[in-house]
Amino acid sequence: MEMKNQYSRRNFLKISGLLAAFVAIPTSVKAFYNDVKQYFIPKKNVSKLTISVNKKTHTLYADSRSTLLDLLREQLHLTGSKKGCDHGQCGACTVHIDGERALSCLTLAAMTEGKEITTIEGLGNGDELHPMQKAFVECDGFQCGYCTPGQIMSAVACVNEGHTGSVEEIKEYMSGNLCRCGAYNGIVESIQKVAAL
Ligand code: FES
Ligand code: FES
């Protein structure tokens, strides 16, 4: 009777081990197949895209409904551009497309084929900060920092566009970038500082 119990327990362990392997192998095969499918088998609504981001060319597959902001953050892992409202109302996602400021949450990634995109990560020169980044630090142009990448990208464009004639003009042309910390005085001061260089 004792022998029979041991025999049954051993068999039970063997069978459960086999069952676990049987379940685990197809799961990993399926995950591998999904990875391969994502990158190598074009699907409906997925298109191949070649874009230049911060002077680096990327060829990738993107959902044709994907925004540039999602592509930057989720596929290229460039998380400097922030998702504030995702509705074009806060400016936290501002990037430059061919040198012009644009809201990446309102831009379809598929429309940026062949364009040069610059994000906050590509604004400086290697380890050296862009003058506007330095000015934000020196003039206390931020507190929590969440809006700051978008503010800086807009501020650089504001200077390039020549809209720095007065405090009122700067405020007008920076009005698409909201700061919940209220660091507006420092932001205006930073822009004035860079405009005077
Ligand atoms: S996240 Fe794009 S404008 Fe707010
Ligand atoms: S620094 Fe906090 S939201 Fe602008």
mmCIF file of C-alpha atoms in Angstrom, residues 32-184:
data_model
loop_
_atom_site.group_PDB
_atom_site.id
_atom_site.type_symbol
_atom_site.label_atom_id
_atom_site.label_comp_id
_atom_site.label_asym_id
_atom_site.label_seq_id
_atom_site.Cartn_x
_atom_site.Cartn_y
_atom_site.Cartn_z
ATOM 1 C CA PHE A 32 8.174 35.089 -30.029
ATOM 2 C CA TYR A 33 5.798 34.878 -33.008
ATOM 3 C CA ASN A 34 4.061 38.104 -31.893
ATOM 4 C CA ASP A 35 7.419 39.916 -31.686
ATOM 5 C CA VAL A 36 8.407 38.700 -35.147
ATOM 6 C CA LYS A 37 4.984 39.585 -36.528
ATOM 7 C CA GLN A 38 5.154 43.111 -35.126
ATOM 8 C CA TYR A 39 8.436 43.905 -36.829
ATOM 9 C CA PHE A 40 8.439 41.815 -39.993
ATOM 10 C CA ILE A 41 4.875 41.204 -41.132
ATOM 11 C CA PRO A 42 3.090 44.375 -42.252
ATOM 12 C CA LYS A 43 -0.458 44.524 -40.827
ATOM 13 C CA LYS A 44 -3.523 46.471 -41.731
ATOM 14 C CA ASN A 45 -3.127 50.068 -40.456
ATOM 15 C CA VAL A 46 0.623 49.670 -40.010
ATOM 16 C CA SER A 47 2.952 51.488 -42.341
ATOM 17 C CA LYS A 48 6.693 51.634 -42.804
ATOM 18 C CA LEU A 49 8.112 55.009 -41.955
ATOM 19 C CA THR A 50 11.532 56.613 -42.306
ATOM 20 C CA ILE A 51 12.075 59.699 -40.190
ATOM 21 C CA SER A 52 15.018 61.651 -38.915
ATOM 22 C CA VAL A 53 14.912 62.428 -35.214
ATOM 23 C CA ASN A 54 17.685 64.497 -33.687
ATOM 24 C CA LYS A 55 19.793 63.914 -36.821
ATOM 25 C CA LYS A 56 19.450 60.130 -36.585
ATOM 26 C CA THR A 57 17.486 58.256 -39.250
ATOM 27 C CA HIS A 58 14.982 55.660 -38.075
ATOM 28 C CA THR A 59 13.076 53.195 -40.226
ATOM 29 C CA LEU A 60 10.216 51.608 -38.331
ATOM 30 C CA TYR A 61 6.683 50.313 -38.510
ATOM 31 C CA ALA A 62 4.060 52.574 -37.007
ATOM 32 C CA ASP A 63 0.322 52.363 -36.706
ATOM 33 C CA SER A 64 -1.002 54.824 -39.254
ATOM 34 C CA ARG A 65 -3.248 56.290 -36.510
ATOM 35 C CA SER A 66 -0.321 56.838 -34.140
ATOM 36 C CA THR A 67 0.658 60.378 -33.180
ATOM 37 C CA LEU A 68 4.211 61.614 -33.430
ATOM 38 C CA LEU A 69 4.218 62.035 -29.637
ATOM 39 C CA ASP A 70 3.380 58.352 -29.062
ATOM 40 C CA LEU A 71 5.926 57.254 -31.635
ATOM 41 C CA LEU A 72 8.658 59.349 -29.992
ATOM 42 C CA ARG A 73 7.840 58.236 -26.466
ATOM 43 C CA GLU A 74 6.816 54.618 -26.962
ATOM 44 C CA GLN A 75 8.806 53.425 -29.969
ATOM 45 C CA LEU A 76 11.928 55.583 -29.835
ATOM 46 C CA HIS A 77 11.895 55.941 -26.020
ATOM 47 C CA LEU A 78 12.468 59.701 -26.274
ATOM 48 C CA THR A 79 10.385 60.670 -23.268
ATOM 49 C CA GLY A 80 11.493 64.310 -23.059
ATOM 50 C CA SER A 81 8.412 65.459 -24.978
ATOM 51 C CA LYS A 82 5.601 65.265 -22.451
ATOM 52 C CA LYS A 83 1.994 64.176 -22.788
ATOM 53 C CA GLY A 84 0.066 66.809 -20.860
ATOM 54 C CA CYS A 85 -3.416 67.084 -22.326
ATOM 55 C CA ASP A 86 -3.020 65.020 -25.551
ATOM 56 C CA HIS A 87 -5.497 67.499 -27.083
ATOM 57 C CA GLY A 88 -3.353 70.365 -28.357
ATOM 58 C CA GLN A 89 -4.068 72.624 -25.414
ATOM 59 C CA CYS A 90 -1.005 72.671 -23.138
ATOM 60 C CA GLY A 91 2.114 72.690 -25.364
ATOM 61 C CA ALA A 92 3.988 70.100 -23.269
ATOM 62 C CA CYS A 93 4.533 67.965 -26.387
ATOM 63 C CA THR A 94 6.089 70.733 -28.536
ATOM 64 C CA VAL A 95 8.853 69.607 -30.922
ATOM 65 C CA HIS A 96 10.364 71.107 -34.064
ATOM 66 C CA ILE A 97 9.503 69.681 -37.469
ATOM 67 C CA ASP A 98 11.790 71.005 -40.190
ATOM 68 C CA GLY A 99 12.698 73.834 -37.804
ATOM 69 C CA GLU A 100 9.107 74.900 -37.081
ATOM 70 C CA ARG A 101 7.420 74.299 -33.740
ATOM 71 C CA ALA A 102 4.630 71.724 -33.789
ATOM 72 C CA LEU A 103 2.401 69.952 -31.286
ATOM 73 C CA SER A 104 3.407 66.321 -31.564
ATOM 74 C CA CYS A 105 0.159 65.134 -29.930
ATOM 75 C CA LEU A 106 -1.782 66.574 -32.889
ATOM 76 C CA THR A 107 0.640 65.379 -35.577
ATOM 77 C CA LEU A 108 0.176 61.991 -37.199
ATOM 78 C CA ALA A 109 3.484 60.128 -37.249
ATOM 79 C CA ALA A 110 2.776 59.005 -40.821
ATOM 80 C CA MET A 111 2.789 62.655 -41.944
ATOM 81 C CA THR A 112 6.380 63.170 -40.802
ATOM 82 C CA GLU A 113 7.906 60.792 -43.374
ATOM 83 C CA GLY A 114 11.159 62.321 -44.633
ATOM 84 C CA LYS A 115 11.012 65.260 -42.191
ATOM 85 C CA GLU A 116 13.657 66.383 -39.712
ATOM 86 C CA ILE A 117 12.332 66.262 -36.180
ATOM 87 C CA THR A 118 14.089 67.805 -33.208
ATOM 88 C CA THR A 119 13.084 67.006 -29.650
ATOM 89 C CA ILE A 120 14.433 68.412 -26.396
ATOM 90 C CA GLU A 121 16.942 65.528 -26.338
ATOM 91 C CA GLY A 122 18.521 66.801 -29.562
ATOM 92 C CA LEU A 123 18.532 70.523 -28.817
ATOM 93 C CA GLY A 124 21.912 70.754 -27.108
ATOM 94 C CA ASN A 125 25.271 69.892 -28.573
ATOM 95 C CA GLY A 126 26.199 66.608 -26.922
ATOM 96 C CA ASP A 127 26.744 67.363 -23.245
ATOM 97 C CA GLU A 128 26.608 71.122 -23.845
ATOM 98 C CA LEU A 129 23.236 72.708 -23.158
ATOM 99 C CA HIS A 130 21.513 74.909 -25.724
ATOM 100 C CA PRO A 131 21.636 78.628 -24.697
ATOM 101 C CA MET A 132 17.880 78.502 -24.014
ATOM 102 C CA GLN A 133 18.331 75.532 -21.659
ATOM 103 C CA LYS A 134 21.078 77.445 -19.838
ATOM 104 C CA ALA A 135 18.872 80.546 -19.623
ATOM 105 C CA PHE A 136 15.987 78.530 -18.119
ATOM 106 C CA VAL A 137 18.345 77.285 -15.405
ATOM 107 C CA GLU A 138 19.794 80.733 -14.733
ATOM 108 C CA CYS A 139 16.438 82.569 -14.735
ATOM 109 C CA ASP A 140 14.414 79.974 -12.778
ATOM 110 C CA GLY A 141 12.246 79.260 -15.808
ATOM 111 C CA PHE A 142 10.784 76.131 -14.230
ATOM 112 C CA GLN A 143 9.721 74.485 -10.988
ATOM 113 C CA CYS A 144 8.438 70.917 -11.376
ATOM 114 C CA GLY A 145 9.817 70.760 -14.920
ATOM 115 C CA TYR A 146 6.905 68.923 -16.532
ATOM 116 C CA CYS A 147 6.087 71.671 -19.022
ATOM 117 C CA THR A 148 9.732 72.675 -19.487
ATOM 118 C CA PRO A 149 10.745 70.628 -22.571
ATOM 119 C CA GLY A 150 7.756 72.032 -24.462
ATOM 120 C CA GLN A 151 8.387 75.543 -23.127
ATOM 121 C CA ILE A 152 12.030 75.420 -24.244
ATOM 122 C CA MET A 153 11.187 74.114 -27.728
ATOM 123 C CA SER A 154 8.601 76.892 -28.114
ATOM 124 C CA ALA A 155 10.970 79.492 -26.644
ATOM 125 C CA VAL A 156 13.687 78.604 -29.185
ATOM 126 C CA ALA A 157 11.124 78.905 -31.986
ATOM 127 C CA CYS A 158 9.828 82.182 -30.548
ATOM 128 C CA VAL A 159 13.343 83.662 -30.769
ATOM 129 C CA ASN A 160 13.934 82.221 -34.263
ATOM 130 C CA GLU A 161 10.615 83.668 -35.432
ATOM 131 C CA GLY A 162 11.629 87.104 -34.097
ATOM 132 C CA HIS A 163 8.668 87.472 -31.743
ATOM 133 C CA THR A 164 10.629 88.935 -28.859
ATOM 134 C CA GLY A 165 10.038 92.660 -29.335
ATOM 135 C CA SER A 166 8.314 93.128 -25.968
ATOM 136 C CA VAL A 167 7.155 91.183 -22.929
ATOM 137 C CA GLU A 168 3.609 91.295 -24.333
ATOM 138 C CA GLU A 169 4.762 89.885 -27.674
ATOM 139 C CA ILE A 170 6.681 87.075 -25.965
ATOM 140 C CA LYS A 171 3.632 86.254 -23.830
ATOM 141 C CA GLU A 172 1.416 86.232 -26.918
ATOM 142 C CA TYR A 173 3.694 83.871 -28.855
ATOM 143 C CA MET A 174 4.248 81.624 -25.824
ATOM 144 C CA SER A 175 0.556 81.507 -24.932
ATOM 145 C CA GLY A 176 0.187 77.960 -26.285
ATOM 146 C CA ASN A 177 2.471 76.637 -23.543
ATOM 147 C CA LEU A 178 0.882 76.385 -20.121
ATOM 148 C CA CYS A 179 2.785 76.115 -16.846
ATOM 149 C CA ARG A 180 0.829 74.930 -13.827
ATOM 150 C CA CYS A 181 3.683 76.045 -11.562
ATOM 151 C CA GLY A 182 3.363 79.607 -12.863
ATOM 152 C CA ALA A 183 7.026 79.995 -13.834
ATOM 153 C CA TYR A 184 6.032 82.506 -16.516
#
